[in-house]
Amino acid sequence: MLGVEFPILAFSHCRDVVAAVSNAGGFGVLGAVAHTPEHLEIDLTWIEEQTKGKPYGLDLLLPTKYAGVEEGGITRDAVRQLLPPEQQQFVDDILRRYGVPEMPDDTGEAMFRGGSLSISPKGYEPLLDVAFGHGIGLVASALGPPPPSLIERAHTHAVVVAALAGRKAHAERHKAAGVDLIVAQGTEAVAPTPVLAAGGIATGRQIAAAMALGAAGVWCGSVWLTTEEAETTPAVKQKFLAASSADTVRSRSLTGKPARMLRSAWTEEWERPDAPQPLPMPLQSALVAEAQLRINRSATKEGSGAQRLANYFVGQVVGELDRVRPARQVVLDMVTEYAEVAQAFAEQVAATQT
């Protein structure tokens, strides 16, 4: 269906990881929800220059519930007017108490203009215009069922449509909508259609387990965050390398939707009893965009407040990520271990039949 040597799909916000995985025989998928159309054009052009015809895909967030859904979405400029003073003051207070320096005068505004999420038709349709002008092989909805117009448009361009599902009901809804692949996050999300296993997959042994359960392949995200090519900031990458599976938490503090991420002073601040509720998507992302830029810019200083606040999305499989490797090597290590496990299993089956 995807024309790849290895059924390993690599979700990443980093174009370097996407290209490296596709070149290694897997299938890179670029997370583009925070892209502008101009930025996406640049990245897709670069990926295609690097991969020279090898397949890759695009991932977007297409939620059915978000701020501004009644109007079909809100513009980036309008988002800022909807940020309540209480939440803005809370974020400002965090930065002040942890001693996070201000940004240069022009940088914060530039970050805000590019830091919102394109989750409504007004936001993602221009991204799809760019994507379908390139040679993408897959478009995935990471949150919410793909709308019929997207599925029809994708199939017209011979592009595979995937959708992530956490429950069987979600998978059945995606199947009824006409998607081609279900990315199953957990054992509940099963459906009578090709399934990619997702969630906590970072080794060939885990791929073998998923394939034994009937998966057609795997969808991996966290494992690429500690690769040489990853966009992960140095401070956060070091935290990942030192973390165990117990060092993550589900939090709404970055996007407004529950997402698993590294526990840090940032998530703990939002868990305080007196903390305001995170805003709905996409307002929370807009609220914290400049703050996150300031934190990441200053987190390189060991023991600083910014270093304590720094965090990023990652799954519990972070406990497996104990060294930095090229993305290509991650793919090859996965495939090698998978082959060893599959061979061992075949030998065990043969032994029981003699």
Short mmCIF file of N, CA and C in Angstrom, two decimals, residues 113-189:
data_model
loop_
_atom_site.label_atom_id
_atom_site.label_comp_id
_atom_site.label_asym_id
_atom_site.label_seq_id
_atom_site.Cartn_x
_atom_site.Cartn_y
_atom_site.Cartn_z
N ARG A 113 3.14 34.64 15.41
CA ARG A 113 2.51 34.54 14.09
C ARG A 113 2.70 33.16 13.48
N GLY A 114 3.78 32.47 13.84
CA GLY A 114 4.02 31.15 13.26
C GLY A 114 3.73 30.02 14.21
N GLY A 115 3.32 30.33 15.47
CA GLY A 115 3.22 29.30 16.48
C GLY A 115 1.84 28.77 16.75
N SER A 116 0.84 29.19 15.97
CA SER A 116 -0.50 28.71 16.18
C SER A 116 -0.69 27.39 15.44
N LEU A 117 -1.81 26.70 15.71
CA LEU A 117 -2.06 25.41 15.12
C LEU A 117 -3.12 25.50 14.03
N SER A 118 -2.87 24.87 12.90
CA SER A 118 -3.81 24.89 11.78
C SER A 118 -4.74 23.68 11.90
N ILE A 119 -5.78 23.82 12.72
CA ILE A 119 -6.64 22.67 13.01
C ILE A 119 -8.05 22.81 12.42
N SER A 120 -8.38 23.96 11.86
CA SER A 120 -9.70 24.18 11.27
C SER A 120 -9.56 24.17 9.75
N PRO A 121 -10.68 24.05 9.04
CA PRO A 121 -10.59 24.10 7.58
C PRO A 121 -9.87 25.34 7.07
N LYS A 122 -10.08 26.48 7.74
CA LYS A 122 -9.40 27.71 7.33
C LYS A 122 -7.88 27.56 7.45
N GLY A 123 -7.46 26.74 8.41
CA GLY A 123 -6.03 26.56 8.63
C GLY A 123 -5.42 25.45 7.83
N TYR A 124 -6.11 24.28 7.75
CA TYR A 124 -5.45 23.14 7.11
C TYR A 124 -5.70 23.04 5.61
N GLU A 125 -6.75 23.65 5.08
CA GLU A 125 -6.97 23.57 3.63
C GLU A 125 -5.81 24.16 2.84
N PRO A 126 -5.26 25.33 3.23
CA PRO A 126 -4.09 25.82 2.50
C PRO A 126 -2.89 24.88 2.60
N LEU A 127 -2.76 24.16 3.73
CA LEU A 127 -1.68 23.18 3.86
C LEU A 127 -1.90 22.01 2.90
N LEU A 128 -3.14 21.59 2.77
CA LEU A 128 -3.44 20.49 1.84
C LEU A 128 -3.21 20.92 0.40
N ASP A 129 -3.50 22.19 0.09
CA ASP A 129 -3.22 22.68 -1.26
C ASP A 129 -1.73 22.51 -1.59
N VAL A 130 -0.90 22.83 -0.62
CA VAL A 130 0.54 22.67 -0.82
C VAL A 130 0.90 21.19 -0.91
N ALA A 131 0.38 20.39 0.01
CA ALA A 131 0.75 18.98 0.08
C ALA A 131 0.39 18.22 -1.19
N PHE A 132 -0.82 18.47 -1.71
CA PHE A 132 -1.25 17.74 -2.90
C PHE A 132 -0.57 18.25 -4.17
N GLY A 133 0.16 19.34 -4.04
CA GLY A 133 1.00 19.80 -5.13
C GLY A 133 2.36 19.12 -5.13
N HIS A 134 2.60 18.30 -4.12
CA HIS A 134 3.84 17.53 -4.01
C HIS A 134 3.52 16.04 -4.12
N GLY A 135 4.52 15.22 -3.89
CA GLY A 135 4.34 13.78 -4.08
C GLY A 135 4.10 13.00 -2.80
N ILE A 136 3.30 13.53 -1.90
CA ILE A 136 3.05 12.80 -0.66
C ILE A 136 2.34 11.48 -0.97
N GLY A 137 2.64 10.46 -0.14
CA GLY A 137 2.01 9.16 -0.33
C GLY A 137 0.94 8.87 0.69
N LEU A 138 0.86 9.71 1.74
CA LEU A 138 -0.10 9.47 2.83
C LEU A 138 -0.41 10.79 3.50
N VAL A 139 -1.66 10.93 3.93
CA VAL A 139 -2.05 12.03 4.80
C VAL A 139 -2.77 11.42 5.99
N ALA A 140 -2.36 11.80 7.19
CA ALA A 140 -2.91 11.21 8.41
C ALA A 140 -3.58 12.26 9.27
N SER A 141 -4.68 11.88 9.88
CA SER A 141 -5.35 12.73 10.87
C SER A 141 -4.99 12.20 12.25
N ALA A 142 -4.23 13.00 12.99
CA ALA A 142 -3.77 12.57 14.31
C ALA A 142 -4.82 12.80 15.38
N LEU A 143 -5.83 13.59 15.08
CA LEU A 143 -6.85 13.90 16.09
C LEU A 143 -8.15 14.21 15.37
N GLY A 144 -9.09 13.29 15.46
CA GLY A 144 -10.37 13.49 14.81
C GLY A 144 -10.47 12.75 13.49
N PRO A 145 -11.71 12.44 13.06
CA PRO A 145 -11.90 11.73 11.79
C PRO A 145 -11.62 12.64 10.61
N PRO A 146 -10.97 12.13 9.57
CA PRO A 146 -10.75 12.95 8.38
C PRO A 146 -12.08 13.33 7.74
N PRO A 147 -12.28 14.58 7.39
CA PRO A 147 -13.54 14.97 6.74
C PRO A 147 -13.67 14.34 5.37
N PRO A 148 -14.90 14.11 4.92
CA PRO A 148 -15.12 13.47 3.62
C PRO A 148 -14.41 14.18 2.47
N SER A 149 -14.36 15.51 2.52
CA SER A 149 -13.70 16.26 1.45
C SER A 149 -12.22 15.93 1.36
N LEU A 150 -11.57 15.72 2.50
CA LEU A 150 -10.15 15.36 2.50
C LEU A 150 -9.95 13.96 1.93
N ILE A 151 -10.79 13.02 2.37
CA ILE A 151 -10.66 11.64 1.89
C ILE A 151 -10.85 11.59 0.37
N GLU A 152 -11.87 12.28 -0.12
CA GLU A 152 -12.13 12.29 -1.57
C GLU A 152 -10.96 12.91 -2.32
N ARG A 153 -10.47 14.01 -1.80
CA ARG A 153 -9.36 14.69 -2.47
C ARG A 153 -8.09 13.83 -2.47
N ALA A 154 -7.83 13.18 -1.33
CA ALA A 154 -6.65 12.32 -1.24
C ALA A 154 -6.73 11.16 -2.21
N HIS A 155 -7.88 10.52 -2.25
CA HIS A 155 -8.03 9.36 -3.14
C HIS A 155 -7.95 9.78 -4.61
N THR A 156 -8.38 10.99 -4.92
CA THR A 156 -8.25 11.50 -6.28
C THR A 156 -6.78 11.60 -6.68
N HIS A 157 -5.93 11.90 -5.68
CA HIS A 157 -4.49 12.02 -5.92
C HIS A 157 -3.74 10.72 -5.61
N ALA A 158 -4.49 9.62 -5.41
CA ALA A 158 -3.89 8.31 -5.09
C ALA A 158 -3.06 8.38 -3.81
N VAL A 159 -3.53 9.14 -2.85
CA VAL A 159 -2.86 9.29 -1.56
C VAL A 159 -3.61 8.49 -0.50
N VAL A 160 -2.88 7.68 0.26
CA VAL A 160 -3.47 6.87 1.32
C VAL A 160 -3.90 7.79 2.48
N VAL A 161 -5.06 7.50 3.06
CA VAL A 161 -5.56 8.26 4.21
C VAL A 161 -5.49 7.40 5.46
N ALA A 162 -4.85 7.92 6.49
CA ALA A 162 -4.75 7.23 7.77
C ALA A 162 -5.38 8.07 8.85
N ALA A 163 -5.79 7.43 9.94
CA ALA A 163 -6.36 8.15 11.08
C ALA A 163 -5.98 7.42 12.36
N LEU A 164 -5.62 8.18 13.38
CA LEU A 164 -5.25 7.61 14.67
C LEU A 164 -6.50 7.35 15.50
N ALA A 165 -6.49 6.22 16.21
CA ALA A 165 -7.65 5.85 17.02
C ALA A 165 -7.19 5.28 18.35
N GLY A 166 -7.85 5.67 19.42
CA GLY A 166 -7.53 5.16 20.74
C GLY A 166 -8.54 4.16 21.26
N ARG A 167 -9.68 4.07 20.57
CA ARG A 167 -10.74 3.14 20.99
C ARG A 167 -11.33 2.47 19.76
N LYS A 168 -11.99 1.34 20.01
CA LYS A 168 -12.61 0.61 18.91
C LYS A 168 -13.66 1.46 18.20
N ALA A 169 -14.41 2.26 18.98
CA ALA A 169 -15.44 3.12 18.38
C ALA A 169 -14.82 4.13 17.42
N HIS A 170 -13.66 4.66 17.80
CA HIS A 170 -12.97 5.60 16.92
C HIS A 170 -12.55 4.91 15.62
N ALA A 171 -11.99 3.70 15.76
CA ALA A 171 -11.54 2.96 14.59
C ALA A 171 -12.69 2.64 13.66
N GLU A 172 -13.83 2.25 14.22
CA GLU A 172 -14.99 1.92 13.40
C GLU A 172 -15.52 3.16 12.69
N ARG A 173 -15.47 4.31 13.37
CA ARG A 173 -15.91 5.55 12.75
C ARG A 173 -14.98 5.93 11.59
N HIS A 174 -13.69 5.76 11.79
CA HIS A 174 -12.73 6.06 10.73
C HIS A 174 -12.95 5.13 9.53
N LYS A 175 -13.17 3.86 9.81
CA LYS A 175 -13.40 2.88 8.75
C LYS A 175 -14.64 3.25 7.95
N ALA A 176 -15.70 3.63 8.65
CA ALA A 176 -16.94 4.00 7.97
C ALA A 176 -16.76 5.24 7.11
N ALA A 177 -15.85 6.11 7.52
CA ALA A 177 -15.60 7.33 6.76
C ALA A 177 -14.82 7.07 5.48
N GLY A 178 -14.15 5.90 5.43
CA GLY A 178 -13.43 5.55 4.22
C GLY A 178 -11.92 5.65 4.29
N VAL A 179 -11.37 5.69 5.50
CA VAL A 179 -9.90 5.76 5.61
C VAL A 179 -9.30 4.42 5.20
N ASP A 180 -8.03 4.46 4.82
CA ASP A 180 -7.35 3.27 4.32
C ASP A 180 -6.54 2.55 5.39
N LEU A 181 -6.07 3.30 6.40
CA LEU A 181 -5.24 2.75 7.46
C LEU A 181 -5.70 3.28 8.81
N ILE A 182 -5.75 2.39 9.80
CA ILE A 182 -6.03 2.81 11.17
C ILE A 182 -4.73 2.71 11.96
N VAL A 183 -4.37 3.79 12.63
CA VAL A 183 -3.22 3.78 13.53
C VAL A 183 -3.77 3.56 14.93
N ALA A 184 -3.59 2.35 15.44
CA ALA A 184 -4.23 1.93 16.69
C ALA A 184 -3.35 2.24 17.89
N GLN A 185 -3.78 3.17 18.70
CA GLN A 185 -3.05 3.53 19.92
C GLN A 185 -3.66 2.77 21.09
N GLY A 186 -3.20 1.55 21.30
CA GLY A 186 -3.74 0.71 22.36
C GLY A 186 -4.49 -0.47 21.79
N THR A 187 -4.73 -1.46 22.63
CA THR A 187 -5.33 -2.72 22.16
C THR A 187 -6.82 -2.60 21.90
N GLU A 188 -7.48 -1.53 22.38
CA GLU A 188 -8.90 -1.38 22.12
C GLU A 188 -9.19 -0.96 20.69
N ALA A 189 -8.24 -0.26 20.07
CA ALA A 189 -8.48 0.34 18.77
C ALA A 189 -8.25 -0.68 17.65
#
